[in-house]
């Protein structure tokens, strides 16, 4: 323990008086937060408490270590806990203070409807202020407009959450108490005001975190009251460690006062990050290394490209990278073009004392290694209403054979709601037949959204029709409801997966007389399930005539069946119709009966919703219907929409890419062509606003899915207007997903694809800190205003969640498109 004692000896005295405090190194910057090299303190620059992304936030040596500093009504709040409403945020440069006003809103409001949250009968307003306190320290103060009611004393406190993934195995010290941050949460437990919590790991007035780790060492001192260190994961799997001080009785002004002192390494600078595809490049493909380095580091040092040989590294190219002249996030960027290197082989970059991962240059880069995990693993694992097995491993058993009950009216969770009219013959909580086959679980959740189902169906259909894609690696038996991974059955998996999606969507369409909005769990307990999906429901159809503990061979009195939701949404219906028409083409030879059924539904849905739809879904549906039927009336309708298409070319043009060659109206071709030309000029201009060559504005959620969709759209723009649209945009989108993206975590967003990839992801098996091969995560997110972040943490849906519809299958489409572009057989 000598190294810990030595580390403690250099800590600044946290309780030093203002007179003896050294000058503050922290200063307000032009981004509205406190900064010095190696330390940033943000104060409500974000407001996303559900995602641990709000309040007082600490970034130490370039890494976010603490967040969500705010008053909370529970010791260990979770996603569904009461949250304050934000008021005015004041950045006072003169007094070097940031103050955020917040309040707890009307307690009668709840966000779930069917699953009411008991919001507390408490309304109050408060103010969180942060001010530098000398050296690397800063002061947190909480002022209440009035003291808390007596019954809330001991319940309301200021919480600061510490990110667990960096602390496992690290130390904590508090007033003579010491310990190691545990890898998993344990007791003892206590109950306070109806909340089960873990007993504090330590209690005192001064906490030192990670004392032996200079990059993370931090001291928190309660100037008033006591600190409690609590493991928030006891209540919620996605919880963090929490430092908490209760608001004392009678307190208003200065109710909470802390002094926080993160350790800062002298002259700290972020290390250069070499961003290159985790998978590699085709020989003829444009290739660019992006180097991300500290804002204060403007030196462009020589970069060396090595070829990996059986005797070691052999230098093949050397040069000085070009400075990227722009303002993007918090870094300086350099680029190095190595397109001239075309010899097949394995390569690696060196820059200063940093090295990239190995990557490949070869004709087969976008072959099976790129796309096979998605079709062979991810899609089968996500199959609903199936038993899914891979040799000894059972991914999940046969699930949800009791689907589904008509949703009762009212608001539900996760964006679902049912109106007073469900537009069907079914009454609330009445069983709707035909919904216990097909579909895919929507990634991190177990619901089936129509746009996710049809987005997946459409992408798979286009792989079949555009690229002639055929692959057989899974045995899929819809009658027995079994999928066996890595067991061929002589059929094209892509076409079988299209069938699987349509079994759900068309099954719902025929039963309901319309498309479903989605199928979702009935309760929050089911929705948050982590584990065996077969435990989500009992698999028996709900019968209200039976008591809750009664069952027959087919029915039970347990109200646990999922709900099916409906809606009147013309645009979503038209988009689904487009997917149905695309599936009809893809399945024409493989399954003529289902192909005809899909086309019939596509026509009927389009006819019913066309007049009320907006322009982009109209164009999408008409284009896909024309491809399915060759009906000139659909082309005539498109020609009649010319002015609207031109006005919304970014949203409509790509969908015309496959049909524009059959349009012969000169005015249409001229005006739409000019609009596409102008739009592509905008695309190229936007792509210059960052070093990655794609239109990209970072946000709270990772942008990987949106960039993939952009890439797919660019493919069809190129198909329709190659004279105006190149292939760089779709290739850059693919590179972005494969590791050429901002931040120090350069992993591929595609699990199991590339040298380093997302092998801890927000999927159905996230509680195991694991992944599903071929799934595609949301990717690098933004900690506002300027920190890109992709943590290794299984519970950040905004960074590491898989999704159906816009995730894995769009990636797979782009990989196949690149494969086709460089003439490699898939």
Short mmCIF file of C-alpha atoms in Angstrom, two decimals, residues 479-701:
data_model
loop_
_atom_site.label_atom_id
_atom_site.label_comp_id
_atom_site.label_asym_id
_atom_site.label_seq_id
_atom_site.Cartn_x
_atom_site.Cartn_y
_atom_site.Cartn_z
CA UNK A 479 -43.48 -24.84 -39.20
CA UNK A 480 -41.42 -26.25 -36.34
CA UNK A 481 -40.29 -22.73 -35.39
CA UNK A 482 -36.62 -23.65 -35.12
CA UNK A 483 -33.56 -21.85 -36.48
CA UNK A 484 -30.24 -23.69 -36.44
CA UNK A 485 -27.23 -21.43 -36.96
CA UNK A 486 -24.36 -22.79 -39.07
CA UNK A 487 -26.57 -25.61 -40.38
CA UNK A 488 -27.31 -25.15 -44.12
CA UNK A 489 -30.71 -26.24 -45.41
CA UNK A 490 -30.25 -25.65 -49.15
CA UNK A 491 -32.17 -22.37 -49.17
CA UNK A 492 -31.12 -18.74 -49.46
CA UNK A 493 -31.05 -17.32 -45.94
CA UNK A 494 -31.83 -13.80 -47.18
CA UNK A 495 -35.06 -14.93 -48.81
CA UNK A 496 -35.97 -17.01 -45.76
CA UNK A 497 -35.40 -14.00 -43.54
CA UNK A 498 -37.62 -11.87 -45.80
CA UNK A 499 -40.34 -14.49 -45.37
CA UNK A 500 -39.83 -14.40 -41.62
CA UNK A 501 -40.37 -10.65 -41.46
CA UNK A 502 -43.47 -10.86 -43.65
CA UNK A 503 -45.01 -13.61 -41.53
CA UNK A 504 -45.33 -11.05 -38.75
CA UNK A 505 -46.30 -7.98 -40.77
CA UNK A 506 -48.71 -9.69 -43.15
CA UNK A 507 -50.06 -11.82 -40.31
CA UNK A 508 -50.95 -8.65 -38.46
CA UNK A 509 -52.29 -7.01 -41.60
CA UNK A 510 -54.72 -9.82 -42.31
CA UNK A 511 -55.84 -10.16 -38.69
CA UNK A 512 -56.28 -6.46 -38.01
CA UNK A 513 -57.31 -5.30 -41.46
CA UNK A 514 -54.42 -2.82 -41.32
CA UNK A 515 -50.76 -2.68 -40.37
CA UNK A 516 -49.84 -2.86 -36.73
CA UNK A 517 -47.85 -0.03 -35.17
CA UNK A 518 -45.92 -2.52 -33.11
CA UNK A 519 -46.03 -5.33 -30.58
CA UNK A 520 -44.70 -4.45 -27.14
CA UNK A 521 -44.48 -5.92 -23.63
CA UNK A 522 -47.37 -5.20 -21.31
CA UNK A 523 -45.38 -4.16 -18.24
CA UNK A 524 -42.12 -2.43 -17.40
CA UNK A 525 -40.93 -5.56 -15.64
CA UNK A 526 -41.23 -7.47 -18.91
CA UNK A 527 -39.80 -4.61 -20.97
CA UNK A 528 -36.62 -4.44 -18.89
CA UNK A 529 -36.04 -8.20 -18.93
CA UNK A 530 -32.42 -9.23 -19.26
CA UNK A 531 -32.16 -12.96 -19.76
CA UNK A 532 -34.14 -15.82 -21.23
CA UNK A 533 -36.87 -14.32 -23.42
CA UNK A 534 -39.06 -17.38 -22.88
CA UNK A 535 -39.62 -16.15 -19.31
CA UNK A 536 -41.16 -12.92 -20.61
CA UNK A 537 -44.61 -14.51 -20.88
CA UNK A 538 -46.06 -17.95 -20.13
CA UNK A 539 -46.72 -18.62 -23.81
CA UNK A 540 -50.41 -19.22 -23.12
CA UNK A 541 -53.17 -17.02 -24.51
CA UNK A 542 -54.78 -14.81 -21.87
CA UNK A 543 -58.32 -15.80 -20.91
CA UNK A 544 -60.05 -13.36 -18.52
CA UNK A 545 -62.43 -16.10 -17.45
CA UNK A 546 -59.56 -17.95 -15.76
CA UNK A 547 -58.02 -16.95 -12.45
CA UNK A 548 -54.41 -15.67 -12.58
CA UNK A 549 -53.03 -19.02 -11.41
CA UNK A 550 -55.27 -21.16 -13.64
CA UNK A 551 -54.20 -22.56 -17.00
CA UNK A 552 -55.23 -25.00 -19.69
CA UNK A 553 -53.09 -26.46 -22.46
CA UNK A 554 -53.52 -23.28 -24.53
CA UNK A 555 -54.78 -20.52 -22.21
CA UNK A 556 -54.10 -19.00 -18.81
CA UNK A 557 -55.50 -16.32 -16.54
CA UNK A 558 -52.16 -14.53 -16.34
CA UNK A 559 -52.27 -11.10 -18.01
CA UNK A 560 -48.73 -11.19 -19.39
CA UNK A 561 -49.31 -11.35 -23.17
CA UNK A 562 -47.72 -8.62 -25.26
CA UNK A 563 -49.92 -5.81 -26.60
CA UNK A 564 -50.40 -5.03 -30.28
CA UNK A 565 -50.79 -1.34 -31.09
CA UNK A 566 -52.42 0.29 -34.10
CA UNK A 567 -52.34 3.81 -35.48
CA UNK A 568 -53.50 5.98 -38.35
CA UNK A 569 -50.17 7.03 -39.85
CA UNK A 570 -50.21 7.39 -43.65
CA UNK A 571 -46.46 7.98 -44.00
CA UNK A 572 -45.44 4.95 -41.99
CA UNK A 573 -47.98 2.89 -43.92
CA UNK A 574 -46.60 4.05 -47.27
CA UNK A 575 -43.05 3.25 -46.23
CA UNK A 576 -44.19 -0.22 -45.21
CA UNK A 577 -45.99 -0.60 -48.53
CA UNK A 578 -42.73 0.17 -50.32
CA UNK A 579 -41.02 -2.59 -48.36
CA UNK A 580 -43.81 -5.02 -49.18
CA UNK A 581 -43.49 -4.26 -52.88
CA UNK A 582 -39.71 -4.76 -52.74
CA UNK A 583 -40.23 -8.09 -50.97
CA UNK A 584 -42.70 -9.14 -53.66
CA UNK A 585 -39.93 -8.81 -56.26
CA UNK A 586 -37.32 -10.57 -54.13
CA UNK A 587 -39.62 -13.53 -53.37
CA UNK A 588 -41.19 -13.91 -56.81
CA UNK A 589 -39.43 -17.17 -57.60
CA UNK A 590 -38.63 -18.30 -54.07
CA UNK A 591 -42.15 -18.03 -52.64
CA UNK A 592 -44.69 -16.97 -55.29
CA UNK A 593 -47.65 -17.15 -52.91
CA UNK A 594 -46.14 -14.84 -50.30
CA UNK A 595 -44.82 -12.60 -53.08
CA UNK A 596 -48.35 -12.16 -54.44
CA UNK A 597 -49.72 -11.56 -50.94
CA UNK A 598 -47.10 -8.88 -50.26
CA UNK A 599 -47.78 -7.13 -53.55
CA UNK A 600 -51.54 -7.19 -53.01
CA UNK A 601 -51.10 -5.66 -49.55
CA UNK A 602 -48.67 -3.05 -50.89
CA UNK A 603 -51.19 -1.92 -53.51
CA UNK A 604 -54.08 -1.76 -51.03
CA UNK A 605 -52.09 0.09 -48.36
CA UNK A 606 -50.80 2.60 -50.91
CA UNK A 607 -54.28 3.25 -52.31
CA UNK A 608 -55.69 3.80 -48.83
CA UNK A 609 -52.96 6.15 -47.58
CA UNK A 610 -51.64 7.88 -50.69
CA UNK A 611 -53.84 10.99 -50.59
CA UNK A 612 -52.80 11.83 -47.02
CA UNK A 613 -49.14 10.98 -47.28
CA UNK A 614 -46.23 13.39 -47.57
CA UNK A 615 -44.01 13.48 -50.62
CA UNK A 616 -41.09 11.21 -49.62
CA UNK A 617 -43.17 8.14 -48.65
CA UNK A 618 -45.32 8.65 -51.73
CA UNK A 619 -42.29 8.56 -54.03
CA UNK A 620 -40.84 5.57 -52.19
CA UNK A 621 -44.09 3.57 -52.48
CA UNK A 622 -44.71 4.47 -56.14
CA UNK A 623 -41.14 3.63 -57.15
CA UNK A 624 -41.18 0.22 -55.47
CA UNK A 625 -44.64 -0.55 -56.87
CA UNK A 626 -43.41 0.26 -60.37
CA UNK A 627 -40.42 -2.03 -59.92
CA UNK A 628 -42.82 -4.77 -58.81
CA UNK A 629 -45.47 -4.29 -61.50
CA UNK A 630 -44.01 -2.21 -64.38
CA UNK A 631 -47.30 -0.32 -64.29
CA UNK A 632 -46.82 2.94 -66.27
CA UNK A 633 -49.52 4.58 -64.16
CA UNK A 634 -47.08 4.64 -61.24
CA UNK A 635 -44.51 6.46 -63.38
CA UNK A 636 -47.14 8.95 -64.47
CA UNK A 637 -47.98 9.68 -60.85
CA UNK A 638 -44.30 10.26 -60.15
CA UNK A 639 -44.04 12.67 -63.08
CA UNK A 640 -47.03 14.54 -61.69
CA UNK A 641 -45.18 15.01 -58.42
CA UNK A 642 -42.22 16.70 -60.11
CA UNK A 643 -42.33 20.04 -58.30
CA UNK A 644 -42.63 18.42 -54.88
CA UNK A 645 -39.86 15.95 -55.71
CA UNK A 646 -37.55 18.78 -56.75
CA UNK A 647 -38.36 20.75 -53.59
CA UNK A 648 -37.50 17.73 -51.41
CA UNK A 649 -34.84 16.08 -53.52
CA UNK A 650 -32.69 14.91 -50.57
CA UNK A 651 -35.60 12.85 -49.23
CA UNK A 652 -37.11 11.75 -52.56
CA UNK A 653 -34.36 11.51 -55.14
CA UNK A 654 -32.69 8.31 -53.94
CA UNK A 655 -35.96 6.35 -54.22
CA UNK A 656 -36.13 7.30 -57.92
CA UNK A 657 -32.66 5.94 -58.61
CA UNK A 658 -33.89 2.56 -59.87
CA UNK A 659 -36.78 3.86 -61.98
CA UNK A 660 -35.46 7.09 -63.50
CA UNK A 661 -34.19 5.20 -66.55
CA UNK A 662 -37.78 4.32 -67.48
CA UNK A 663 -39.04 7.91 -67.26
CA UNK A 664 -39.15 9.70 -70.61
CA UNK A 665 -40.71 13.03 -69.67
CA UNK A 666 -38.09 15.61 -70.72
CA UNK A 667 -39.12 18.28 -68.22
CA UNK A 668 -39.10 15.79 -65.37
CA UNK A 669 -35.67 14.45 -66.29
CA UNK A 670 -34.25 17.95 -66.66
CA UNK A 671 -35.63 19.46 -63.45
CA UNK A 672 -35.01 16.44 -61.25
CA UNK A 673 -31.53 16.03 -62.71
CA UNK A 674 -30.70 19.65 -61.91
CA UNK A 675 -32.03 19.19 -58.38
CA UNK A 676 -29.91 16.07 -57.86
CA UNK A 677 -26.84 17.90 -59.18
CA UNK A 678 -27.41 20.77 -56.74
CA UNK A 679 -28.05 18.41 -53.85
CA UNK A 680 -24.88 16.42 -54.48
CA UNK A 681 -22.91 19.66 -54.48
CA UNK A 682 -24.40 20.33 -51.04
CA UNK A 683 -23.46 16.83 -49.91
CA UNK A 684 -19.86 17.37 -50.96
CA UNK A 685 -19.79 20.74 -49.21
CA UNK A 686 -21.21 19.28 -45.98
CA UNK A 687 -18.70 16.43 -46.12
CA UNK A 688 -15.90 18.99 -45.98
CA UNK A 689 -17.10 20.23 -42.59
CA UNK A 690 -15.40 17.30 -40.85
CA UNK A 691 -12.41 15.12 -41.72
CA UNK A 692 -14.51 11.99 -42.32
CA UNK A 693 -16.06 12.86 -45.67
CA UNK A 694 -19.70 12.38 -44.65
CA UNK A 695 -22.36 14.89 -43.60
CA UNK A 696 -22.12 14.48 -39.83
CA UNK A 697 -23.28 16.59 -36.93
CA UNK A 698 -22.65 14.71 -33.68
CA UNK A 699 -25.54 14.43 -31.24
CA UNK A 700 -26.42 12.73 -27.95
CA UNK A 701 -27.12 9.52 -29.87
#
